[in-house]
Tab-separated table of C-alpha atoms in Angstrom:
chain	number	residue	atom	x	y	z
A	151	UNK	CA	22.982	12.637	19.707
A	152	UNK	CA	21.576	15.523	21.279
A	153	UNK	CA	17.683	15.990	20.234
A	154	UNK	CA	16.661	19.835	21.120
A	155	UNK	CA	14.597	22.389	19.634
A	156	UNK	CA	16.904	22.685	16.861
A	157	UNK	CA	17.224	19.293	15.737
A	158	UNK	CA	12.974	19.070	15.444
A	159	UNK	CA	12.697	22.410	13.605
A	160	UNK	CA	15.076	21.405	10.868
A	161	UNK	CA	13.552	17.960	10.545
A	162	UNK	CA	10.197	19.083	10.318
A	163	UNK	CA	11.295	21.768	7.870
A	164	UNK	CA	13.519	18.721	6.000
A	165	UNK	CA	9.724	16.578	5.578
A	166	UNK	CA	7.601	19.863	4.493
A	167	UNK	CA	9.980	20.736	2.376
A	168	UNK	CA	9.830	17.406	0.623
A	169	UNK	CA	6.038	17.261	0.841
A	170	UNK	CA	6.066	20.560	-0.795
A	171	UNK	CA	8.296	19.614	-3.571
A	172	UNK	CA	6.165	16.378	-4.406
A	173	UNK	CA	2.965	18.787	-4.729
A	174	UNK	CA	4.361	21.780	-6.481
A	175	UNK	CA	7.286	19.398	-8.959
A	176	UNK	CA	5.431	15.980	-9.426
A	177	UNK	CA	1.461	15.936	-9.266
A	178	UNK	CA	0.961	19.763	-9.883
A	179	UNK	CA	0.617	18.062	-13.517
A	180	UNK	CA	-1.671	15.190	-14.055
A	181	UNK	CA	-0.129	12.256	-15.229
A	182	UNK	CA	1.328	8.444	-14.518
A	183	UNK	CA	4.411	8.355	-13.903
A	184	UNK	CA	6.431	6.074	-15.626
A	185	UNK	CA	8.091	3.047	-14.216
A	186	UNK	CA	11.579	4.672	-14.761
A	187	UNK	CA	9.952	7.749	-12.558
A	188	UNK	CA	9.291	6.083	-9.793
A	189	UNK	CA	12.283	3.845	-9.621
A	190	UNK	CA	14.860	6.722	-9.543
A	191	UNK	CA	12.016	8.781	-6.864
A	192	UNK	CA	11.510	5.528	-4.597
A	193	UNK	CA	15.162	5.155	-4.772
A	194	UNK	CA	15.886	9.338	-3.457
A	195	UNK	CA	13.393	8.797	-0.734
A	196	UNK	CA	14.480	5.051	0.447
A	197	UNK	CA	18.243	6.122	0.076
A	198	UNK	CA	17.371	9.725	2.120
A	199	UNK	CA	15.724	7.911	5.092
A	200	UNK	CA	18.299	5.235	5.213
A	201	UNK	CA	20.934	8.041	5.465
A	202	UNK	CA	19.235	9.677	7.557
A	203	UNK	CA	19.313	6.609	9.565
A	204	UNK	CA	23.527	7.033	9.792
A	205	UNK	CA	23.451	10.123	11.094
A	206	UNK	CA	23.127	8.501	14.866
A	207	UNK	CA	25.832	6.405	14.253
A	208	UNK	CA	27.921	9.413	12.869
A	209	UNK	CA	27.025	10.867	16.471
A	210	UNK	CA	28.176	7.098	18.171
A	211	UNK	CA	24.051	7.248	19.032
A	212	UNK	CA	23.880	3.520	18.384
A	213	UNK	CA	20.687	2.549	20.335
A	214	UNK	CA	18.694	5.142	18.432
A	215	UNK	CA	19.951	4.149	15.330
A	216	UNK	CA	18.806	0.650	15.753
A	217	UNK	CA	15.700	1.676	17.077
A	218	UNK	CA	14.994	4.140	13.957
A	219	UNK	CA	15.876	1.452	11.716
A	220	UNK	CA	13.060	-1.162	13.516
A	221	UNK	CA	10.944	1.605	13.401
A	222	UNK	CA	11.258	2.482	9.746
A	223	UNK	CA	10.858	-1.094	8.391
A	224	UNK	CA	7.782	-1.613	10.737
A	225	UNK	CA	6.017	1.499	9.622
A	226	UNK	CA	7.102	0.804	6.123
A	227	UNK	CA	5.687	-2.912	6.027
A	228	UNK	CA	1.995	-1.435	7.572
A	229	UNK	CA	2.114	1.403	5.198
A	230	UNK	CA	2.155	-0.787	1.826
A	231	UNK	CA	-0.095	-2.835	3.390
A	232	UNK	CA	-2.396	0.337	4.103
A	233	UNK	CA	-1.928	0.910	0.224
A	234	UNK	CA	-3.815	-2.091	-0.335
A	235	UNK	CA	-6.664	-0.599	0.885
A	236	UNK	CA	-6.312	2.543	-1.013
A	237	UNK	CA	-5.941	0.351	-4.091
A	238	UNK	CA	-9.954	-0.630	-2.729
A	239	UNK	CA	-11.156	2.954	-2.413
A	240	UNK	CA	-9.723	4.280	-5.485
A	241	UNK	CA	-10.872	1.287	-7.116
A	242	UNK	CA	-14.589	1.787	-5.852
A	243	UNK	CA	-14.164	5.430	-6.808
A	244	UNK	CA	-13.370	4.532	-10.451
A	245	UNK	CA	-10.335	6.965	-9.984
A	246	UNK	CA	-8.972	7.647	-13.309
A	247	UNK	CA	-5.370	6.695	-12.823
A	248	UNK	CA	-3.935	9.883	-14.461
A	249	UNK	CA	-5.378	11.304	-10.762
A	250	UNK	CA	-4.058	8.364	-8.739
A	251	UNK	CA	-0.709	9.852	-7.782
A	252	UNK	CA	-2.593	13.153	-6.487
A	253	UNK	CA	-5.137	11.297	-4.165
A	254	UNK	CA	-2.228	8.869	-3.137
A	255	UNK	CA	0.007	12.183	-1.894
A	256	UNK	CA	-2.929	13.723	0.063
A	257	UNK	CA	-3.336	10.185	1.792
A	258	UNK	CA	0.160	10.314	2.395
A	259	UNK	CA	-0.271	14.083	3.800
A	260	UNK	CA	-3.118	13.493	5.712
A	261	UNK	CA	-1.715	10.295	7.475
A	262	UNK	CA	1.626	12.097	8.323
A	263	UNK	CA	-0.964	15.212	9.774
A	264	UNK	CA	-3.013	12.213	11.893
A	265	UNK	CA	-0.127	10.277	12.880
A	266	UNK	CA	2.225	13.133	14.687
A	267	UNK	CA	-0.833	13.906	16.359
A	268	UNK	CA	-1.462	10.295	18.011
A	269	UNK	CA	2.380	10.862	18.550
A	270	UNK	CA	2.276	13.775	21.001
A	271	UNK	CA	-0.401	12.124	22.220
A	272	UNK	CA	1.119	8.933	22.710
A	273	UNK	CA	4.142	10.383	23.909
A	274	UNK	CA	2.657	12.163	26.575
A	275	UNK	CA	0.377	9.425	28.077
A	276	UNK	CA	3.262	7.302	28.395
A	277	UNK	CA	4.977	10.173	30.352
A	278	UNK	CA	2.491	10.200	32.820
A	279	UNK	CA	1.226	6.705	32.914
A	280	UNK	CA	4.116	4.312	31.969
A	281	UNK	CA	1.619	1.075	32.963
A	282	UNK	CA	-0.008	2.099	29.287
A	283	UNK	CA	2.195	-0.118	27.557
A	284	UNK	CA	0.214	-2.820	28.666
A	285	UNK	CA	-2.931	-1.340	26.807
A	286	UNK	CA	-1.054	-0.791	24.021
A	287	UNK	CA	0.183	-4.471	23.857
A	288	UNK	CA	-2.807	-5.717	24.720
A	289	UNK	CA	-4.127	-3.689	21.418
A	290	UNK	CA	-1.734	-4.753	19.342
A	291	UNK	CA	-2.733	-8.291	20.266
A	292	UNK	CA	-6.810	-7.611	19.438
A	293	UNK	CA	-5.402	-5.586	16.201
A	294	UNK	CA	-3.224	-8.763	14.831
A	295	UNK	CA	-6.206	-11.235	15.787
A	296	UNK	CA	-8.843	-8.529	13.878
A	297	UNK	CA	-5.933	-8.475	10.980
A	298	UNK	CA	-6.224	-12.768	10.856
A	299	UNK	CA	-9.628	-12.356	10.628
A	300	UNK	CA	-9.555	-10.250	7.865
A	301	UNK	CA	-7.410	-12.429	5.934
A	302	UNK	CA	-9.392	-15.074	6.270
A	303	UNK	CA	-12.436	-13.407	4.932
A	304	UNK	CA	-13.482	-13.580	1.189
A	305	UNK	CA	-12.450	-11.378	-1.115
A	306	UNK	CA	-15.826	-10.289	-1.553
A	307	UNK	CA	-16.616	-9.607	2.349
A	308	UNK	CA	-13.412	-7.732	2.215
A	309	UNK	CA	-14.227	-5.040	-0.540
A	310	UNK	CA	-17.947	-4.983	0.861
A	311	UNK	CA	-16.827	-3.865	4.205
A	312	UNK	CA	-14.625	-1.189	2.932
A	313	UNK	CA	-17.245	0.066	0.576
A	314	UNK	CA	-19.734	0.178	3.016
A	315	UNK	CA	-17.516	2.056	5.678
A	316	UNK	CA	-15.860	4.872	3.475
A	317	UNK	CA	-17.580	4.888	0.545
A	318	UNK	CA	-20.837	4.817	1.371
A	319	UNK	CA	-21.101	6.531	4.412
A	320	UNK	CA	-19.116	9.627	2.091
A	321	UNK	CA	-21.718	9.387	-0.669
A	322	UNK	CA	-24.709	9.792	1.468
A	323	UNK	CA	-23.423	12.173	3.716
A	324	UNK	CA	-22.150	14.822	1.061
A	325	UNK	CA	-24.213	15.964	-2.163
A	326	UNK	CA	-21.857	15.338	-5.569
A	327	UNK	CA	-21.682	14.365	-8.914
A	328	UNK	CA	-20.652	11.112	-10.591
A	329	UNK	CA	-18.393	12.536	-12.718
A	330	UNK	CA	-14.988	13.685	-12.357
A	331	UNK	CA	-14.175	16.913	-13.795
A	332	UNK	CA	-10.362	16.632	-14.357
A	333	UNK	CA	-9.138	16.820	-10.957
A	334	UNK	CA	-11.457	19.687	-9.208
A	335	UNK	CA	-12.515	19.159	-5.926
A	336	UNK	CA	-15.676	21.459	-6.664
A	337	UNK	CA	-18.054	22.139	-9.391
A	338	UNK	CA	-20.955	24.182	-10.105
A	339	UNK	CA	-23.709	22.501	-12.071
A	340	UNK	CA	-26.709	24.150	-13.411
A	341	UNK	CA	-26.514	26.822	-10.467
A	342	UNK	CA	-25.415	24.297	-7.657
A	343	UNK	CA	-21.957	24.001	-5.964
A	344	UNK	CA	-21.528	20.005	-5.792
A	345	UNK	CA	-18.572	18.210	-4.635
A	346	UNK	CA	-16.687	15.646	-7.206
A	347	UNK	CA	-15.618	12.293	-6.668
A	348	UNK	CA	-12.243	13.443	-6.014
A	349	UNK	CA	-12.700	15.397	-3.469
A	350	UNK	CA	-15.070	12.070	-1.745
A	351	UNK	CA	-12.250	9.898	-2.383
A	352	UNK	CA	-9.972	11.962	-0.207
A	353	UNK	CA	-12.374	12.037	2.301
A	354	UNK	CA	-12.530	8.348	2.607
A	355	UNK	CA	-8.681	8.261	2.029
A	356	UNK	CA	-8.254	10.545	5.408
A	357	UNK	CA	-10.566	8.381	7.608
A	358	UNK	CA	-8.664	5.451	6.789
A	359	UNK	CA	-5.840	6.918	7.775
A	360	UNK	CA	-6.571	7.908	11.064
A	361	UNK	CA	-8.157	4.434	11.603
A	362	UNK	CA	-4.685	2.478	10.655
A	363	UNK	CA	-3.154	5.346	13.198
A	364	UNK	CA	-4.239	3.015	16.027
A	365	UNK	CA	-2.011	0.151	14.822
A	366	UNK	CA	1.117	2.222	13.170
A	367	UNK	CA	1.569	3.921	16.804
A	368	UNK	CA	1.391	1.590	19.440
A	369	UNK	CA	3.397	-1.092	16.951
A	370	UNK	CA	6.594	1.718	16.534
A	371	UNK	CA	5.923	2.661	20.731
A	372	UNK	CA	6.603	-0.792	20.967
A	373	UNK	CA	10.092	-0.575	19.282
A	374	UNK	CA	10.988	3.203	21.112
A	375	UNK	CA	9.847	5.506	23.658
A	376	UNK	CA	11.832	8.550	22.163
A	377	UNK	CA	9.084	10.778	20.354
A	378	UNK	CA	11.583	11.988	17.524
A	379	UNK	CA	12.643	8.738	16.737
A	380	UNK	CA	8.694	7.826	16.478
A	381	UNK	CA	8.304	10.901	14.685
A	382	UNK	CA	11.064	10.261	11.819
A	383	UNK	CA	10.572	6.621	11.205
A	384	UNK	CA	6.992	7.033	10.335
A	385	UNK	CA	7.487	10.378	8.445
A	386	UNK	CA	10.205	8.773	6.270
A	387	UNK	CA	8.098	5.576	5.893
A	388	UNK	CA	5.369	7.533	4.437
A	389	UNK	CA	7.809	9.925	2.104
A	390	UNK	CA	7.895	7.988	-1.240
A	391	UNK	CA	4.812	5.793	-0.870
A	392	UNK	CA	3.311	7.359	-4.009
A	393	UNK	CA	6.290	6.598	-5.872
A	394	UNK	CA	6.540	2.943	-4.710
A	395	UNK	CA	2.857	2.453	-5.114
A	396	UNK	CA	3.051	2.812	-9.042
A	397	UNK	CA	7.032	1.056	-8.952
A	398	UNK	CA	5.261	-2.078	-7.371
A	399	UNK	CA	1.743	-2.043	-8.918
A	400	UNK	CA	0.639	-5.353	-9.904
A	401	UNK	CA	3.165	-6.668	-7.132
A	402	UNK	CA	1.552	-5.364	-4.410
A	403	UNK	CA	-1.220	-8.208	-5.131
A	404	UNK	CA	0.964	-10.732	-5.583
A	405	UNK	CA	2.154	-10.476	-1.595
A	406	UNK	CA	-0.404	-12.430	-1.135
A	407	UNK	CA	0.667	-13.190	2.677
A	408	UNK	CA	1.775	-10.104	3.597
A	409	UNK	CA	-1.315	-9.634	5.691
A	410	UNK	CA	0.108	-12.619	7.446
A	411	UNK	CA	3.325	-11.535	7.982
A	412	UNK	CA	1.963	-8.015	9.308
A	413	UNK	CA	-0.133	-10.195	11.952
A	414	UNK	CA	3.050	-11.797	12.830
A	415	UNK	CA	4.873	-8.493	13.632
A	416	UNK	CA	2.262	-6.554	15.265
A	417	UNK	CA	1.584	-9.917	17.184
A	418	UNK	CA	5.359	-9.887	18.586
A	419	UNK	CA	5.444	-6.461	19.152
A	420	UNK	CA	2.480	-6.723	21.659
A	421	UNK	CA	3.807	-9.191	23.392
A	422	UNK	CA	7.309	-7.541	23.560
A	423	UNK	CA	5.383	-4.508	24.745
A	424	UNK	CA	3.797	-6.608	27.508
A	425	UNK	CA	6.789	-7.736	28.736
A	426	UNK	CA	8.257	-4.563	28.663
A	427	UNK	CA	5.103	-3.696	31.175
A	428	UNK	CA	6.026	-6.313	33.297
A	429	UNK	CA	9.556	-5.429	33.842
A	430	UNK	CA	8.572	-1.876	34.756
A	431	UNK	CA	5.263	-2.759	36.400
A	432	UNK	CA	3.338	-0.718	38.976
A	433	UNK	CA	0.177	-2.207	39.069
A	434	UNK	CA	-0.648	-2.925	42.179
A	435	UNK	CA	-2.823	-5.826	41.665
A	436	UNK	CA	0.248	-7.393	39.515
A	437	UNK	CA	3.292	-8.671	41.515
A	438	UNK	CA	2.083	-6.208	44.689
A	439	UNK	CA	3.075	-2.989	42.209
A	440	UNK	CA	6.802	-4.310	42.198
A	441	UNK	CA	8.757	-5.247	38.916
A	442	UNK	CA	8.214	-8.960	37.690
A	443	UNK	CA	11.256	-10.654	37.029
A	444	UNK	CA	10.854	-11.128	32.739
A	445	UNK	CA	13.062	-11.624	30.009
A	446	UNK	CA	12.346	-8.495	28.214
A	447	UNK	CA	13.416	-8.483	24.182
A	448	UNK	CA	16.055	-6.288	23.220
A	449	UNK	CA	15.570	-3.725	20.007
A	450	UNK	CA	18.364	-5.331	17.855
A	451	UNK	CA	16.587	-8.462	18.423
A	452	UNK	CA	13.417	-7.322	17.235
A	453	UNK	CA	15.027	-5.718	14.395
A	454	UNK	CA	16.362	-8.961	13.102
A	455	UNK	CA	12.905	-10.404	13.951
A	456	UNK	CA	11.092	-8.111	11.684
A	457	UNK	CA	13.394	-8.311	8.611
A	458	UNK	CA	13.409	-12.019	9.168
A	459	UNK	CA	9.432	-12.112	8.694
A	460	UNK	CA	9.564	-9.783	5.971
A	461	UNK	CA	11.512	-11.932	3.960
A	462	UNK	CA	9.825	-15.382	4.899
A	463	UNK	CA	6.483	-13.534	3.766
A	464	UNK	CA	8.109	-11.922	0.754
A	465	UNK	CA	9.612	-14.929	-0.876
A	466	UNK	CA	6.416	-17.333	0.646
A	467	UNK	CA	4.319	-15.022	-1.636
A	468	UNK	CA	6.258	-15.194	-4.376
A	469	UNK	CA	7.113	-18.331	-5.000
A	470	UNK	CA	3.988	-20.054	-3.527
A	471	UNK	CA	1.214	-21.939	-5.991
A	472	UNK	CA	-1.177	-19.048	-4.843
A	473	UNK	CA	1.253	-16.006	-5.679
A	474	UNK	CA	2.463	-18.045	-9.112
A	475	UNK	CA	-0.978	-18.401	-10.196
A	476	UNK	CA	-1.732	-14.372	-9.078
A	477	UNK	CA	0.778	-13.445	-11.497
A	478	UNK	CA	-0.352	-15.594	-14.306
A	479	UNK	CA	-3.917	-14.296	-14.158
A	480	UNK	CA	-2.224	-10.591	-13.923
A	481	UNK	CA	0.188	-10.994	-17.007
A	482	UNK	CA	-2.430	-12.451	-19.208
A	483	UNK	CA	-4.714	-9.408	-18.597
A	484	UNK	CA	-2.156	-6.982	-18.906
A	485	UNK	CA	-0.557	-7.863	-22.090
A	486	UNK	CA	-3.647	-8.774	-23.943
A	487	UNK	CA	-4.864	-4.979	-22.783
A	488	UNK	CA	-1.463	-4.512	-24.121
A	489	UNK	CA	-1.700	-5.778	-27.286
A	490	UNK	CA	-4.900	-3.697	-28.203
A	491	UNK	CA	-3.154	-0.561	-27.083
A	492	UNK	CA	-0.595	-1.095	-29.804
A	493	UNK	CA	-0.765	1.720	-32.896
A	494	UNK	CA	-0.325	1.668	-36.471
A	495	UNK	CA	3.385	3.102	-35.531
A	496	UNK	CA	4.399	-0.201	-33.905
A	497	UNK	CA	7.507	-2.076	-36.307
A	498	UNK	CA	6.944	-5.869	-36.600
A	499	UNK	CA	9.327	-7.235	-33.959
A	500	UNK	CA	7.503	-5.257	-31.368
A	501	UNK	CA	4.177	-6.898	-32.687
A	502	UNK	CA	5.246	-10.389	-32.597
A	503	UNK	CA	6.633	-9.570	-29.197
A	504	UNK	CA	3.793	-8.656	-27.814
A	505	UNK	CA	1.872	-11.195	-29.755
A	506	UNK	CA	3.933	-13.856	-27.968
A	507	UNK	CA	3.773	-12.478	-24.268
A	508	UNK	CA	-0.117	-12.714	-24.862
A	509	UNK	CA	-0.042	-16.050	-26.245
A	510	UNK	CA	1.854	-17.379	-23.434
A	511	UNK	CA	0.375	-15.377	-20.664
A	512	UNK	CA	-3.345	-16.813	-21.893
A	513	UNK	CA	-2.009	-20.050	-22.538
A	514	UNK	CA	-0.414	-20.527	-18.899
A	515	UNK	CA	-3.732	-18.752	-17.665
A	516	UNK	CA	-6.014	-21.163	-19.608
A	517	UNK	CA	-4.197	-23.955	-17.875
A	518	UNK	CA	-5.027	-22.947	-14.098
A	519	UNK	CA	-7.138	-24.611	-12.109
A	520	UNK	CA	-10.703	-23.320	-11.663
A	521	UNK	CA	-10.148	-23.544	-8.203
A	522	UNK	CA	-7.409	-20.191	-8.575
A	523	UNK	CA	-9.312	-18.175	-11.675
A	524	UNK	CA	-12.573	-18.449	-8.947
A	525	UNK	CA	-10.524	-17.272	-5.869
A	526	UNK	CA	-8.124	-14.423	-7.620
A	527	UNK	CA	-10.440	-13.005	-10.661
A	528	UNK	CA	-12.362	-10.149	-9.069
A	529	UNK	CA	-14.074	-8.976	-11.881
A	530	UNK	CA	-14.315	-12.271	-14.126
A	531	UNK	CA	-16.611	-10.580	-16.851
A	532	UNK	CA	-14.233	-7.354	-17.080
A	533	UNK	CA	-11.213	-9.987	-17.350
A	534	UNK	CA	-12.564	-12.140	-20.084
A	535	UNK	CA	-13.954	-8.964	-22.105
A	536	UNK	CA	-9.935	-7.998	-21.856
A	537	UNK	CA	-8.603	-11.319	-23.186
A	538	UNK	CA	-11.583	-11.600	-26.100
A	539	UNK	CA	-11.222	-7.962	-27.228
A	540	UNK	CA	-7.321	-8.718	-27.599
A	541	UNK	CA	-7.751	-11.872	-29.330
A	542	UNK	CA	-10.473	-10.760	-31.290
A	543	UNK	CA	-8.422	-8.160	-32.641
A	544	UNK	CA	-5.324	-10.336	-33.400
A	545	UNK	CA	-7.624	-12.615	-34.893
A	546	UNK	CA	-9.200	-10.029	-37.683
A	547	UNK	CA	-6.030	-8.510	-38.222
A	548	UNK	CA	-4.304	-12.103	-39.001
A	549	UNK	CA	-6.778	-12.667	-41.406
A	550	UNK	CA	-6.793	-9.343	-43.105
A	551	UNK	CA	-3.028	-10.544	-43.754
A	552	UNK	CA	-3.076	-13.859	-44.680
A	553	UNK	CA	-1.461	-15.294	-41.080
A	554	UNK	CA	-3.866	-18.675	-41.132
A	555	UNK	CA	-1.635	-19.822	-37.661
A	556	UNK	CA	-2.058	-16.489	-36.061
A	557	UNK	CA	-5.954	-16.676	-36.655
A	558	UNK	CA	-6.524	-20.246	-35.855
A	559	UNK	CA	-4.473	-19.494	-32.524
A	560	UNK	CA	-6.804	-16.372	-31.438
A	561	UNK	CA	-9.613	-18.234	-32.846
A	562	UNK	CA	-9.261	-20.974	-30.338
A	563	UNK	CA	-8.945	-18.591	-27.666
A	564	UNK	CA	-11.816	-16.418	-28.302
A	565	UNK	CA	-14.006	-19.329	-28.609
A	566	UNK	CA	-13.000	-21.092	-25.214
A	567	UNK	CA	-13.695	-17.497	-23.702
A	568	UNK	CA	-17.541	-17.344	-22.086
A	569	UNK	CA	-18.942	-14.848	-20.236
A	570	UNK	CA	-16.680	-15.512	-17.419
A	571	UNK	CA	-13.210	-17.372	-17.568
C-alpha cells in the first residue's frame, strides 16, 4: 500500500471529521449517555478501526496490517488504563457526571494533539539516529518498573500523588471558583473574570496526557517504524474512549491487574526494542559498531504476545478473590443507591426486583472479609451512608405497609451498619 500525501490528508480529514462529529452531535448537549448509547458508539468506532485495519490486506500490505493491529491493541490497553487516572482527576474535581463525557472528549482531543506531535518527533529522531531505539527500550524498561511500583503502592499514596501533581499544582496556580456553573469554562463574579472547575479539570486532564505520551510512543515505535501506521493506531485507539469509558464503568475497577498486565507489555516491548538495537547496532563501544548476532522478535509474534497477556490479565481479574470481592462491594452500593432512586411511578415487580438485588448484593457484601472492605472501600463513610439511607428507606416504607419481613430484614442491616462498614 502506497502511503503519499494523499493517503495522510484523507486520514487526517477521516479523524477530524469524527472528532468534530462527537463535539457538535454527542456532548454539544449535556447529558449521560445511556448504556445502550455507548454500546452501539463503542461498537461504530471499534468496528471502523478494525476495518480500517483490512484495508492493507485489501492492498496484499500484510506486514503493515499486522503491525497496525499490534499497534492498535497496545495503544488501546494503555489508553483504558490512562482512563483510570482520569476516573482520579474527575473524581477529585467532583465533576458532575452529566459533564463527564465533555471533559473525557477534550482529554481524548488533547492527547491525540500531544501524541502526533511526539510522533513527528519520534519519527524523525529515529531517521537520523537509528541507535535511539536503545533509549527508547531502555525507557520502556524504567516506565514498566515505575508502573510495578505504582501498583504496589496503597490506594491512598496513589490518589495523593495524583492530587498533589494535577490538582493542586492547577488550583494554586490559576484563580477560580468552587463551583461549577453548568459547563462554562469562565465566569464573572461580582466584577471578576474567574476560571471554573471545568475548565481546571481540563487543564490537569491535558498534562496527563502529555505525561502518558512518553510511554504510548516509544511502546507502539517498538511494534513499527512507519509514522502513519504510528499515527493511525493511536488515533483510532483514542476514537471511542468516551464511549467505552461509560460502556465499562464500574468494570474498569474491577481489572484489578491490568496495571500488571500493562507492565508486562511495555516490559517486552523494551526488550524487543533492545534487541532490535542490537541487530542494527552502530555503537561503537558495542560489538566494535558492527551488528550483534540476536534473535530479534518478529511483529506477528508480538501480536500474539500482547493479546495473550490481555486475556490472562482480563480473566485473572475477573475471576480472582480480589476482582470477585471488587464487584460485590460495587453491586451492593449501586443498587442500594438504586433502590432510593426509585419513584412513586415504579409497578411492584420492579420494586421487589430491586428490593432483592439489594438484599443480596448487601448480604454477599456483609459476608466479606474485613481484610477486602479495608483494601477496596475508598470512601467507607460515603459507602455505608449509601447502604443505610437505602435500607432505611425500605425499612419505613415496609412498615408504613404492614411488610413485618421486609422491615425486620432492613432493620438488621441498618443496625449492623456503623460509621464505616
Amino acid at each position: 500500500m502506497e502511503i503519499n500525501a494523499l493517503t495522510w490528508t484523507i486520514t487526517i480529514a477521516v479523524i477530524v471529521g469524527l472528532l468534530l462529529f462527537d463535539y457538535f452531535a454527542h456532548v454539544r448537549k449535556a447529558h449521560t449517555p445511556t448504556i445502550k448509547e455507548a454500546a452501539i458508539w463503542s461498537a461504530i468506532y471499534v468496528g471502523i478501526a478494525l476495518i480500517f485495519g483490512l484495508v492493507f490486506f485489501v492492498f496484499g500490505d500484510t506486514q503493515h496490517a499486522i503491525e497496525y493491529y499490534a499497534g492498535y491493541i497496545t495503544e488501546k490497553a494503555l489508553s483504558v488504563d490512562n482512563l483510570f487516572v482520569f476516573l482520579v482527576i474527575m473524581a477529585s474535581f467532583q465533576v458532575p457526571r452529566e459533564y463527564q463525557q465533555k471533559v473525557l472528549l477534550f482529554g481524548i482531543t488533547f492527547a491525540l494533539i500531544s501524541r502526533t506531535v511526539f510522533i513527528l518527533l519520534g519519527a524523525a529522531i529515529i531517521e537520523l539516529w537509528s541507535d535511539v531505539f536503545y533509549l527508547f527500550g531502555i525507557a520502556l524498561l524504567l516506565i514498566a518498573g515505575q508502573q510495578l511500583k505504582g501498583e504496589l503502592a496503597s490506594s491512598e499514596e496513589k490518589e495523593d500523588q495524583a492530587d498533589n501533581i494535577m490538582v493542586r499544582t492547577a488550583k494554586r496556580v490559576l484563580p477560580s471558583t468552587d463551583q461549577y456553573h453548568e459547563d462554562k469554562l469562565f465566569v464573572r463574579i461580582n466584577g471578576k473574570r474567574l476560571i471554573t472547575p471545568m475548565l481546571l479539570v481540563m487543564v490537569a486532564i491535558g498534562a496527563t496526557d502529555v505525561l502518558f505520551a512518553f510511554d504510548s510512543i516509544p511502546a507502539i515505535f517498538g511494534l513499527t517504524q512507519e509514522p502513519y501506521i504510528v499515527f493511525t493506531a493511536t488515533a483510532f485507539s483514542l476514537m471511542g474512549l468516551r464511549q467505552l469509558y461509560f460502556l465499562i464503568d464500574g468494570l474498569l475497577d474491577r481489572l484489578v491487574y491490568l496495571s500488571y498486565g500493562l507492565t508486562a507489555i511495555l516490559g517486552f516491548i523494551g526488550v524487543k526494542l533492545i534487541l532490535h538495537a542490537l541487530h542494527e547496532n552502530n555503537l561503537f563501544f558495542i560489538n566494535g559498531g558492527s551488528d550483534v548476532p540476536v534473535q530479534t522478535i518478529p511483529t506477528h509474534i508480538s501480536l500474539m504476545v500482547i493479546v495473550a497477556i490481555l486475556i490472562v490479565t482480563v480473566i485473572a481479574s475477573l475471576t480472582s478473590p480480589k476482582g470477585k470481592a471488587l464487584r460485590t462491594l460495587q453491586n451492593a452500593e449501586k443498587y442500594a443507591y438504586r433502590y432510593t432512586k426509585l419513584d412513586e411511578s415504579a409497578s411492584a415487580d420492579e420494586r421487589r426486583d430491586a428490593e432483592a438485588k439489594m438484599d443480596r448484593w448487601t448480604r454477599e457484601a456483609e459476608g466479606l472479609s474485613q481484610k477486602w472492605r479495608d483494601a477496596l472501600i475508598d470512601n467507607k463513610d460515603r459507602y455505608s451512608s449509601i447502604i443505610r439511607t437505602a435500607h432505611e428507606t425500605r425499612w419505613a416504607e415496609a412498615q408504613s405497609n404492614g411488610n413485618g419481613h421486609d422491615a425486620n430484614v432492613s432493620k438488621e442491616i441498618v443496625e449492623k451498619q456503623g460509621p464505616t462498614v
